[in-house]
Amino acid sequence: MKEINLGGRMIGINHPPFIIAEMSGNHNQSLERALEIVEAAAESGAHALKIQTYTADTMTLNIDHKDFAIDDQESLWKGNNLYKLYQQAYTPWEWHKPIFEKCRELGLIPFSTPFDETAVDFLEQLNTPFYKIASFENNHIPLIKKVASTGKPMIISTGMATLAELDETIQVARKAGCEDIVLLKCTSTYPATPENTNLITIPHMRDLFNCQVGLSDHTIGIGVSVASIALGATVIEKHFTTSRADGGVDSAFSMEPAEMHSLVVDTKRAWQALGQVTYGPTEKEKQSLKFRRSIYITKDLKAGDILTRQNLNVIRPGYGLAPKYYEQILGKKVNKEIRAGTPVDWDIL
């Protein structure tokens, strides 16, 4: 599988997982808070910070009509209409530059999700190193073409997309000039549940589309993300805030700094544990071979004595013959005097 470069970090199974902290609307319309989130993400060990680039007017219409109302009783945003929700959640475009600058100052890679073509033109001015396509936009073919035409890598969330839709999106992106694509397995519910995450899709997508695959994780906690590493995920994205108690449009399913730090640490451990196909003792295990069982003399013997179950046993440590030879040497005569506690070797027979 081809490794790719995202903002100076290599992405692939031979590299630690790439962890993205998603700010989304958790800034609560405060630039000061937005910059605090950047600082917290950097301190937690995340590798990149993502924002979103849109306005309410580029997303929807300001119309009081049932089509634009959020009436799902299970939704975190029930009672809102779309326009008001996006007004509350959007990141002012004049904030992008200070956020990007703060990220770079702290060693984070800044990038964004554009939601229309004008957002792409704006982000190009900020020299974003790559782009994210949100699940709800993965069928927005004009946007896919526009982003791909920059020639920069694309991270595409796959939430809700059928296999046919995903295939079309990827073909369009590649034809329009994007050579490096990361697909993120995603369940577009907020929060998502482990039961609806279907991580087994990750290796299937990787093999089917021949690209790096990761996880956009809306579940609570880090267990699902850590599990995804074992299935080959190389990128993890989680929503992030300084404190859920402060509220915000995405706060209910966002990670706090200590949780993000745990995510960074434990996904790296999971990646380290993958290793390679191997049998037999590792270098570290070789020192433990002595604690295996082997065949030992358990009573003092004279030359000519016969080995029996009363004077021969399979015990620890492992300096004698392997246990598989136990029955083979029963009934044999020893050729010399042997003290109890002597490991058996072929020279005594």
PDB file of C-alpha atoms in Angstrom, residues 8-286:
ATOM      1  CA  GLY A   8       5.091  16.518   6.481  1.00  0.00           C
ATOM      2  CA  ARG A   9       4.039  13.312   8.266  1.00  0.00           C
ATOM      3  CA  MET A  10       4.122   9.977   6.498  1.00  0.00           C
ATOM      4  CA  ILE A  11       0.925   7.950   6.622  1.00  0.00           C
ATOM      5  CA  GLY A  12       1.010   4.179   6.363  1.00  0.00           C
ATOM      6  CA  ILE A  13       1.109   0.934   8.287  1.00  0.00           C
ATOM      7  CA  ASN A  14       4.837   1.390   8.946  1.00  0.00           C
ATOM      8  CA  HIS A  15       4.229   4.680  10.773  1.00  0.00           C
ATOM      9  CA  PRO A  16       2.398   5.527  14.014  1.00  0.00           C
ATOM     10  CA  PRO A  17      -1.274   6.454  13.591  1.00  0.00           C
ATOM     11  CA  PHE A  18      -1.974  10.019  12.486  1.00  0.00           C
ATOM     12  CA  ILE A  19      -4.286  11.604  15.068  1.00  0.00           C
ATOM     13  CA  ILE A  20      -6.559  14.505  14.092  1.00  0.00           C
ATOM     14  CA  ALA A  21      -8.332  16.707  16.642  1.00  0.00           C
ATOM     15  CA  GLU A  22     -11.522  18.110  15.104  1.00  0.00           C
ATOM     16  CA  MET A  23     -12.494  21.501  16.551  1.00  0.00           C
ATOM     17  CA  SER A  24     -15.740  21.855  14.599  1.00  0.00           C
ATOM     18  CA  GLY A  25     -18.014  24.355  16.401  1.00  0.00           C
ATOM     19  CA  ASN A  26     -16.605  23.760  19.875  1.00  0.00           C
ATOM     20  CA  HIS A  27     -15.077  27.245  19.868  1.00  0.00           C
ATOM     21  CA  ASN A  28     -18.543  28.510  20.864  1.00  0.00           C
ATOM     22  CA  GLN A  29     -18.023  31.614  18.723  1.00  0.00           C
ATOM     23  CA  SER A  30     -14.960  32.739  20.669  1.00  0.00           C
ATOM     24  CA  LEU A  31     -11.596  33.089  18.924  1.00  0.00           C
ATOM     25  CA  GLU A  32      -9.902  33.027  22.317  1.00  0.00           C
ATOM     26  CA  ARG A  33     -11.497  29.675  23.052  1.00  0.00           C
ATOM     27  CA  ALA A  34     -10.583  28.423  19.587  1.00  0.00           C
ATOM     28  CA  LEU A  35      -6.924  29.192  20.247  1.00  0.00           C
ATOM     29  CA  GLU A  36      -7.178  27.506  23.656  1.00  0.00           C
ATOM     30  CA  ILE A  37      -8.453  24.384  21.890  1.00  0.00           C
ATOM     31  CA  VAL A  38      -5.451  24.536  19.565  1.00  0.00           C
ATOM     32  CA  GLU A  39      -3.100  24.737  22.554  1.00  0.00           C
ATOM     33  CA  ALA A  40      -4.848  21.856  24.315  1.00  0.00           C
ATOM     34  CA  ALA A  41      -4.701  19.702  21.178  1.00  0.00           C
ATOM     35  CA  ALA A  42      -0.978  20.310  20.854  1.00  0.00           C
ATOM     36  CA  GLU A  43      -0.366  19.504  24.512  1.00  0.00           C
ATOM     37  CA  SER A  44      -2.388  16.300  24.222  1.00  0.00           C
ATOM     38  CA  GLY A  45      -0.088  15.007  21.488  1.00  0.00           C
ATOM     39  CA  ALA A  46      -2.447  15.219  18.511  1.00  0.00           C
ATOM     40  CA  HIS A  47      -0.705  15.604  15.175  1.00  0.00           C
ATOM     41  CA  ALA A  48      -3.205  17.794  13.322  1.00  0.00           C
ATOM     42  CA  LEU A  49      -6.118  20.101  14.004  1.00  0.00           C
ATOM     43  CA  LYS A  50      -9.081  20.389  11.671  1.00  0.00           C
ATOM     44  CA  ILE A  51     -11.620  23.159  11.373  1.00  0.00           C
ATOM     45  CA  GLN A  52     -14.531  23.643   8.975  1.00  0.00           C
ATOM     46  CA  THR A  53     -14.862  26.307   6.304  1.00  0.00           C
ATOM     47  CA  TYR A  54     -18.384  27.439   5.478  1.00  0.00           C
ATOM     48  CA  THR A  55     -20.982  30.037   6.336  1.00  0.00           C
ATOM     49  CA  ALA A  56     -24.660  29.500   6.979  1.00  0.00           C
ATOM     50  CA  ASP A  57     -25.337  31.039   3.559  1.00  0.00           C
ATOM     51  CA  THR A  58     -23.014  28.652   1.726  1.00  0.00           C
ATOM     52  CA  MET A  59     -24.679  25.678   3.442  1.00  0.00           C
ATOM     53  CA  THR A  60     -28.417  26.286   3.233  1.00  0.00           C
ATOM     54  CA  LEU A  61     -31.252  28.802   2.945  1.00  0.00           C
ATOM     55  CA  ASN A  62     -32.602  31.019   5.712  1.00  0.00           C
ATOM     56  CA  ILE A  63     -36.156  29.798   5.277  1.00  0.00           C
ATOM     57  CA  ASP A  64     -38.767  28.972   7.896  1.00  0.00           C
ATOM     58  CA  HIS A  65     -39.962  25.741   6.325  1.00  0.00           C
ATOM     59  CA  LYS A  66     -40.275  22.215   7.672  1.00  0.00           C
ATOM     60  CA  ASP A  67     -37.699  20.933   5.159  1.00  0.00           C
ATOM     61  CA  PHE A  68     -35.067  23.062   6.908  1.00  0.00           C
ATOM     62  CA  ALA A  69     -36.083  22.166  10.468  1.00  0.00           C
ATOM     63  CA  ILE A  70     -34.326  19.553  12.619  1.00  0.00           C
ATOM     64  CA  ASP A  71     -37.226  17.539  14.008  1.00  0.00           C
ATOM     65  CA  ASP A  72     -35.442  14.272  14.819  1.00  0.00           C
ATOM     66  CA  GLN A  73     -36.139  13.712  18.512  1.00  0.00           C
ATOM     67  CA  GLU A  74     -32.852  11.758  18.839  1.00  0.00           C
ATOM     68  CA  SER A  75     -30.769  14.619  17.440  1.00  0.00           C
ATOM     69  CA  LEU A  76     -28.514  16.732  19.631  1.00  0.00           C
ATOM     70  CA  TRP A  77     -29.746  19.705  17.620  1.00  0.00           C
ATOM     71  CA  LYS A  78     -33.512  19.103  17.647  1.00  0.00           C
ATOM     72  CA  GLY A  79     -35.564  22.291  17.591  1.00  0.00           C
ATOM     73  CA  ASN A  80     -33.024  24.167  15.489  1.00  0.00           C
ATOM     74  CA  ASN A  81     -33.339  24.917  11.831  1.00  0.00           C
ATOM     75  CA  LEU A  82     -30.334  24.307   9.629  1.00  0.00           C
ATOM     76  CA  TYR A  83     -29.488  27.964   9.072  1.00  0.00           C
ATOM     77  CA  LYS A  84     -29.438  28.805  12.779  1.00  0.00           C
ATOM     78  CA  LEU A  85     -27.370  25.708  13.569  1.00  0.00           C
ATOM     79  CA  TYR A  86     -24.735  26.651  11.001  1.00  0.00           C
ATOM     80  CA  GLN A  87     -24.692  30.234  12.235  1.00  0.00           C
ATOM     81  CA  GLN A  88     -23.891  28.880  15.674  1.00  0.00           C
ATOM     82  CA  ALA A  89     -21.337  26.312  14.556  1.00  0.00           C
ATOM     83  CA  TYR A  90     -19.383  27.966  11.750  1.00  0.00           C
ATOM     84  CA  THR A  91     -15.829  29.177  12.176  1.00  0.00           C
ATOM     85  CA  PRO A  92     -15.544  32.793  10.991  1.00  0.00           C
ATOM     86  CA  TRP A  93     -13.252  32.944   8.004  1.00  0.00           C
ATOM     87  CA  GLU A  94     -11.209  35.756   9.503  1.00  0.00           C
ATOM     88  CA  TRP A  95     -10.295  33.350  12.332  1.00  0.00           C
ATOM     89  CA  HIS A  96      -8.721  30.804  10.003  1.00  0.00           C
ATOM     90  CA  LYS A  97      -5.402  32.582   9.642  1.00  0.00           C
ATOM     91  CA  PRO A  98      -4.730  33.042  13.392  1.00  0.00           C
ATOM     92  CA  ILE A  99      -5.824  29.448  14.022  1.00  0.00           C
ATOM     93  CA  PHE A 100      -3.515  28.139  11.285  1.00  0.00           C
ATOM     94  CA  GLU A 101      -0.662  30.277  12.581  1.00  0.00           C
ATOM     95  CA  LYS A 102      -1.157  29.077  16.156  1.00  0.00           C
ATOM     96  CA  CYS A 103      -1.193  25.468  14.999  1.00  0.00           C
ATOM     97  CA  ARG A 104       2.044  25.842  13.094  1.00  0.00           C
ATOM     98  CA  GLU A 105       3.660  27.653  16.009  1.00  0.00           C
ATOM     99  CA  LEU A 106       2.842  24.672  18.261  1.00  0.00           C
ATOM    100  CA  GLY A 107       3.781  21.935  15.804  1.00  0.00           C
ATOM    101  CA  LEU A 108       0.243  20.988  14.777  1.00  0.00           C
ATOM    102  CA  ILE A 109      -0.699  20.538  11.140  1.00  0.00           C
ATOM    103  CA  PRO A 110      -3.701  22.783  10.387  1.00  0.00           C
ATOM    104  CA  PHE A 111      -6.244  21.968   7.686  1.00  0.00           C
ATOM    105  CA  SER A 112      -9.951  22.261   7.036  1.00  0.00           C
ATOM    106  CA  THR A 113     -13.090  20.798   5.542  1.00  0.00           C
ATOM    107  CA  PRO A 114     -14.417  23.045   2.768  1.00  0.00           C
ATOM    108  CA  PHE A 115     -18.128  22.816   2.094  1.00  0.00           C
ATOM    109  CA  ASP A 116     -18.260  24.606  -1.236  1.00  0.00           C
ATOM    110  CA  GLU A 117     -15.948  25.783  -3.983  1.00  0.00           C
ATOM    111  CA  THR A 118     -15.455  29.294  -2.552  1.00  0.00           C
ATOM    112  CA  ALA A 119     -14.102  27.716   0.630  1.00  0.00           C
ATOM    113  CA  VAL A 120     -11.486  25.858  -1.412  1.00  0.00           C
ATOM    114  CA  ASP A 121     -10.295  29.109  -3.017  1.00  0.00           C
ATOM    115  CA  PHE A 122     -10.060  30.677   0.430  1.00  0.00           C
ATOM    116  CA  LEU A 123      -8.132  27.741   1.938  1.00  0.00           C
ATOM    117  CA  GLU A 124      -5.679  27.769  -0.952  1.00  0.00           C
ATOM    118  CA  GLN A 125      -4.723  31.292   0.111  1.00  0.00           C
ATOM    119  CA  LEU A 126      -3.846  29.877   3.543  1.00  0.00           C
ATOM    120  CA  ASN A 127      -1.724  27.143   1.960  1.00  0.00           C
ATOM    121  CA  THR A 128      -3.606  24.292   3.579  1.00  0.00           C
ATOM    122  CA  PRO A 129      -1.505  21.152   3.057  1.00  0.00           C
ATOM    123  CA  PHE A 130      -4.459  18.836   2.361  1.00  0.00           C
ATOM    124  CA  TYR A 131      -8.256  18.744   2.514  1.00  0.00           C
ATOM    125  CA  LYS A 132     -11.016  16.836   4.266  1.00  0.00           C
ATOM    126  CA  ILE A 133     -14.330  15.967   2.639  1.00  0.00           C
ATOM    127  CA  ALA A 134     -17.122  15.553   5.172  1.00  0.00           C
ATOM    128  CA  SER A 135     -19.475  12.570   5.046  1.00  0.00           C
ATOM    129  CA  PHE A 136     -22.406  14.784   4.124  1.00  0.00           C
ATOM    130  CA  GLU A 137     -20.426  16.156   1.169  1.00  0.00           C
ATOM    131  CA  ASN A 138     -18.944  12.923  -0.216  1.00  0.00           C
ATOM    132  CA  ASN A 139     -21.558  12.947  -3.003  1.00  0.00           C
ATOM    133  CA  HIS A 140     -20.913  16.631  -3.820  1.00  0.00           C
ATOM    134  CA  ILE A 141     -19.162  15.884  -7.113  1.00  0.00           C
ATOM    135  CA  PRO A 142     -18.492  19.538  -8.098  1.00  0.00           C
ATOM    136  CA  LEU A 143     -16.761  20.060  -4.728  1.00  0.00           C
ATOM    137  CA  ILE A 144     -14.792  16.820  -5.127  1.00  0.00           C
ATOM    138  CA  LYS A 145     -13.540  17.994  -8.519  1.00  0.00           C
ATOM    139  CA  LYS A 146     -12.599  21.407  -7.176  1.00  0.00           C
ATOM    140  CA  VAL A 147     -10.611  20.001  -4.251  1.00  0.00           C
ATOM    141  CA  ALA A 148      -8.937  17.334  -6.380  1.00  0.00           C
ATOM    142  CA  SER A 149      -7.858  19.951  -8.922  1.00  0.00           C
ATOM    143  CA  THR A 150      -5.517  21.457  -6.311  1.00  0.00           C
ATOM    144  CA  GLY A 151      -3.445  18.262  -6.529  1.00  0.00           C
ATOM    145  CA  LYS A 152      -3.298  18.060  -2.737  1.00  0.00           C
ATOM    146  CA  PRO A 153      -4.147  14.940  -0.708  1.00  0.00           C
ATOM    147  CA  MET A 154      -7.770  14.382   0.247  1.00  0.00           C
ATOM    148  CA  ILE A 155      -9.204  12.732   3.346  1.00  0.00           C
ATOM    149  CA  ILE A 156     -12.742  11.559   2.613  1.00  0.00           C
ATOM    150  CA  SER A 157     -15.229  10.445   5.249  1.00  0.00           C
ATOM    151  CA  THR A 158     -17.399   7.620   3.939  1.00  0.00           C
ATOM    152  CA  GLY A 159     -20.470   8.029   6.166  1.00  0.00           C
ATOM    153  CA  MET A 160     -23.766   7.125   4.432  1.00  0.00           C
ATOM    154  CA  ALA A 161     -22.064   6.549   1.050  1.00  0.00           C
ATOM    155  CA  THR A 162     -23.040   3.412  -0.833  1.00  0.00           C
ATOM    156  CA  LEU A 163     -20.275   1.429  -2.468  1.00  0.00           C
ATOM    157  CA  ALA A 164     -21.311   2.802  -5.861  1.00  0.00           C
ATOM    158  CA  GLU A 165     -21.305   6.391  -4.580  1.00  0.00           C
ATOM    159  CA  LEU A 166     -17.909   5.927  -2.976  1.00  0.00           C
ATOM    160  CA  ASP A 167     -16.488   4.421  -6.147  1.00  0.00           C
ATOM    161  CA  GLU A 168     -17.769   7.388  -8.162  1.00  0.00           C
ATOM    162  CA  THR A 169     -16.294   9.883  -5.685  1.00  0.00           C
ATOM    163  CA  ILE A 170     -12.871   8.242  -5.779  1.00  0.00           C
ATOM    164  CA  GLN A 171     -12.838   7.909  -9.562  1.00  0.00           C
ATOM    165  CA  VAL A 172     -13.812  11.575  -9.953  1.00  0.00           C
ATOM    166  CA  ALA A 173     -11.126  12.677  -7.480  1.00  0.00           C
ATOM    167  CA  ARG A 174      -8.394  10.683  -9.182  1.00  0.00           C
ATOM    168  CA  LYS A 175      -9.412  11.797 -12.645  1.00  0.00           C
ATOM    169  CA  ALA A 176      -9.438  15.440 -11.494  1.00  0.00           C
ATOM    170  CA  GLY A 177      -5.855  15.276 -10.250  1.00  0.00           C
ATOM    171  CA  CYS A 178      -5.788  13.847  -6.714  1.00  0.00           C
ATOM    172  CA  GLU A 179      -3.230  11.058  -6.388  1.00  0.00           C
ATOM    173  CA  ASP A 180      -3.317  10.628  -2.597  1.00  0.00           C
ATOM    174  CA  ILE A 181      -6.591   9.688  -0.910  1.00  0.00           C
ATOM    175  CA  VAL A 182      -7.331   8.573   2.644  1.00  0.00           C
ATOM    176  CA  LEU A 183     -10.763   7.094   3.280  1.00  0.00           C
ATOM    177  CA  LEU A 184     -12.169   7.354   6.804  1.00  0.00           C
ATOM    178  CA  LYS A 185     -14.720   4.755   7.843  1.00  0.00           C
ATOM    179  CA  CYS A 186     -17.429   6.852   9.426  1.00  0.00           C
ATOM    180  CA  THR A 187     -20.849   6.415  10.990  1.00  0.00           C
ATOM    181  CA  SER A 188     -22.756   9.675  10.574  1.00  0.00           C
ATOM    182  CA  THR A 189     -24.677   9.649  13.822  1.00  0.00           C
ATOM    183  CA  TYR A 190     -23.793  11.915  16.737  1.00  0.00           C
ATOM    184  CA  PRO A 191     -22.773  10.211  18.907  1.00  0.00           C
ATOM    185  CA  ALA A 192     -22.289   6.885  17.135  1.00  0.00           C
ATOM    186  CA  THR A 193     -22.398   3.514  18.877  1.00  0.00           C
ATOM    187  CA  PRO A 194     -19.848   0.701  18.619  1.00  0.00           C
ATOM    188  CA  GLU A 195     -22.589  -1.589  17.301  1.00  0.00           C
ATOM    189  CA  ASN A 196     -23.057   0.667  14.270  1.00  0.00           C
ATOM    190  CA  THR A 197     -19.372   1.240  13.544  1.00  0.00           C
ATOM    191  CA  ASN A 198     -18.589  -1.893  11.478  1.00  0.00           C
ATOM    192  CA  LEU A 199     -14.810  -1.638  11.657  1.00  0.00           C
ATOM    193  CA  ILE A 200     -14.385  -4.787   9.590  1.00  0.00           C
ATOM    194  CA  THR A 201     -15.102  -2.540   6.579  1.00  0.00           C
ATOM    195  CA  ILE A 202     -11.657  -0.924   6.992  1.00  0.00           C
ATOM    196  CA  PRO A 203      -9.514  -3.659   5.395  1.00  0.00           C
ATOM    197  CA  HIS A 204     -12.202  -4.221   2.761  1.00  0.00           C
ATOM    198  CA  MET A 205     -12.085  -0.543   1.700  1.00  0.00           C
ATOM    199  CA  ARG A 206      -8.294  -0.541   1.732  1.00  0.00           C
ATOM    200  CA  ASP A 207      -8.090  -3.518  -0.598  1.00  0.00           C
ATOM    201  CA  LEU A 208     -10.967  -2.406  -2.814  1.00  0.00           C
ATOM    202  CA  PHE A 209      -9.790   1.153  -3.416  1.00  0.00           C
ATOM    203  CA  ASN A 210      -6.032   0.679  -2.914  1.00  0.00           C
ATOM    204  CA  CYS A 211      -5.592   3.604  -0.555  1.00  0.00           C
ATOM    205  CA  GLN A 212      -4.885   4.393   3.062  1.00  0.00           C
ATOM    206  CA  VAL A 213      -7.910   3.945   5.329  1.00  0.00           C
ATOM    207  CA  GLY A 214      -8.676   5.291   8.789  1.00  0.00           C
ATOM    208  CA  LEU A 215     -11.576   6.106  11.089  1.00  0.00           C
ATOM    209  CA  SER A 216     -13.655   9.195  11.761  1.00  0.00           C
ATOM    210  CA  ASP A 217     -14.876   8.165  15.183  1.00  0.00           C
ATOM    211  CA  HIS A 218     -18.002   9.653  16.758  1.00  0.00           C
ATOM    212  CA  THR A 219     -18.297   7.058  19.520  1.00  0.00           C
ATOM    213  CA  ILE A 220     -17.666   7.874  23.161  1.00  0.00           C
ATOM    214  CA  GLY A 221     -14.244   6.899  24.500  1.00  0.00           C
ATOM    215  CA  ILE A 222     -11.193   5.481  22.736  1.00  0.00           C
ATOM    216  CA  GLY A 223     -11.944   1.752  22.510  1.00  0.00           C
ATOM    217  CA  VAL A 224     -13.316   1.826  18.974  1.00  0.00           C
ATOM    218  CA  SER A 225     -10.394   3.896  17.683  1.00  0.00           C
ATOM    219  CA  VAL A 226      -7.835   1.599  19.307  1.00  0.00           C
ATOM    220  CA  ALA A 227      -9.564  -1.445  17.816  1.00  0.00           C
ATOM    221  CA  SER A 228      -9.462   0.107  14.349  1.00  0.00           C
ATOM    222  CA  ILE A 229      -5.662   0.133  14.422  1.00  0.00           C
ATOM    223  CA  ALA A 230      -5.632  -3.664  14.549  1.00  0.00           C
ATOM    224  CA  LEU A 231      -7.621  -3.666  11.307  1.00  0.00           C
ATOM    225  CA  GLY A 232      -5.184  -1.383   9.522  1.00  0.00           C
ATOM    226  CA  ALA A 233      -6.434   2.134  10.258  1.00  0.00           C
ATOM    227  CA  THR A 234      -3.631   4.649   9.768  1.00  0.00           C
ATOM    228  CA  VAL A 235      -5.572   7.879  10.503  1.00  0.00           C
ATOM    229  CA  ILE A 236      -7.925   8.608  13.412  1.00  0.00           C
ATOM    230  CA  GLU A 237     -10.128  11.692  13.659  1.00  0.00           C
ATOM    231  CA  LYS A 238     -12.021  12.609  16.845  1.00  0.00           C
ATOM    232  CA  HIS A 239     -13.944  15.739  17.815  1.00  0.00           C
ATOM    233  CA  PHE A 240     -12.126  17.711  20.493  1.00  0.00           C
ATOM    234  CA  THR A 241     -12.882  20.356  23.101  1.00  0.00           C
ATOM    235  CA  THR A 242     -11.256  21.729  26.215  1.00  0.00           C
ATOM    236  CA  SER A 243     -14.283  20.813  28.343  1.00  0.00           C
ATOM    237  CA  ARG A 244     -17.604  19.171  27.517  1.00  0.00           C
ATOM    238  CA  ALA A 245     -19.149  21.014  30.455  1.00  0.00           C
ATOM    239  CA  ASP A 246     -18.709  24.274  28.539  1.00  0.00           C
ATOM    240  CA  GLY A 247     -21.251  23.094  25.979  1.00  0.00           C
ATOM    241  CA  GLY A 248     -21.183  23.639  22.250  1.00  0.00           C
ATOM    242  CA  VAL A 249     -22.768  22.076  19.192  1.00  0.00           C
ATOM    243  CA  ASP A 250     -20.484  19.011  19.227  1.00  0.00           C
ATOM    244  CA  SER A 251     -19.417  18.920  22.856  1.00  0.00           C
ATOM    245  CA  ALA A 252     -21.478  15.860  23.809  1.00  0.00           C
ATOM    246  CA  PHE A 253     -19.357  13.519  21.676  1.00  0.00           C
ATOM    247  CA  SER A 254     -16.051  15.406  21.813  1.00  0.00           C
ATOM    248  CA  MET A 255     -12.911  14.323  23.638  1.00  0.00           C
ATOM    249  CA  GLU A 256     -11.304  16.325  26.418  1.00  0.00           C
ATOM    250  CA  PRO A 257      -7.498  16.785  26.580  1.00  0.00           C
ATOM    251  CA  ALA A 258      -6.761  13.843  28.915  1.00  0.00           C
ATOM    252  CA  GLU A 259      -8.837  11.559  26.697  1.00  0.00           C
ATOM    253  CA  MET A 260      -7.082  12.776  23.569  1.00  0.00           C
ATOM    254  CA  HIS A 261      -3.728  12.092  25.202  1.00  0.00           C
ATOM    255  CA  SER A 262      -4.887   8.549  26.008  1.00  0.00           C
ATOM    256  CA  LEU A 263      -6.010   8.129  22.414  1.00  0.00           C
ATOM    257  CA  VAL A 264      -2.589   9.186  21.103  1.00  0.00           C
ATOM    258  CA  VAL A 265      -0.765   6.876  23.523  1.00  0.00           C
ATOM    259  CA  ASP A 266      -2.985   3.809  23.178  1.00  0.00           C
ATOM    260  CA  THR A 267      -3.378   3.903  19.392  1.00  0.00           C
ATOM    261  CA  LYS A 268       0.406   4.061  19.139  1.00  0.00           C
ATOM    262  CA  ARG A 269       0.667   1.072  21.488  1.00  0.00           C
ATOM    263  CA  ALA A 270      -1.850  -0.819  19.373  1.00  0.00           C
ATOM    264  CA  TRP A 271       0.183   0.000  16.257  1.00  0.00           C
ATOM    265  CA  GLN A 272       3.415  -1.099  17.940  1.00  0.00           C
ATOM    266  CA  ALA A 273       1.757  -4.369  18.934  1.00  0.00           C
ATOM    267  CA  LEU A 274       0.909  -5.237  15.311  1.00  0.00           C
ATOM    268  CA  GLY A 275       4.527  -6.039  14.457  1.00  0.00           C
ATOM    269  CA  GLN A 276       4.911  -8.707  11.807  1.00  0.00           C
ATOM    270  CA  VAL A 277       4.063 -12.373  11.315  1.00  0.00           C
ATOM    271  CA  THR A 278       6.530 -14.244  13.502  1.00  0.00           C
ATOM    272  CA  TYR A 279       6.882 -17.559  15.374  1.00  0.00           C
ATOM    273  CA  GLY A 280       9.399 -18.735  17.910  1.00  0.00           C
ATOM    274  CA  PRO A 281      10.945 -16.663  20.674  1.00  0.00           C
ATOM    275  CA  THR A 282      11.534 -12.992  20.069  1.00  0.00           C
ATOM    276  CA  GLU A 283      14.864 -11.540  21.138  1.00  0.00           C
ATOM    277  CA  LYS A 284      13.262 -10.360  24.366  1.00  0.00           C
ATOM    278  CA  GLU A 285      11.733 -13.792  24.988  1.00  0.00           C
ATOM    279  CA  LYS A 286      14.971 -15.728  24.649  1.00  0.00           C
TER     280      LYS A 286
END
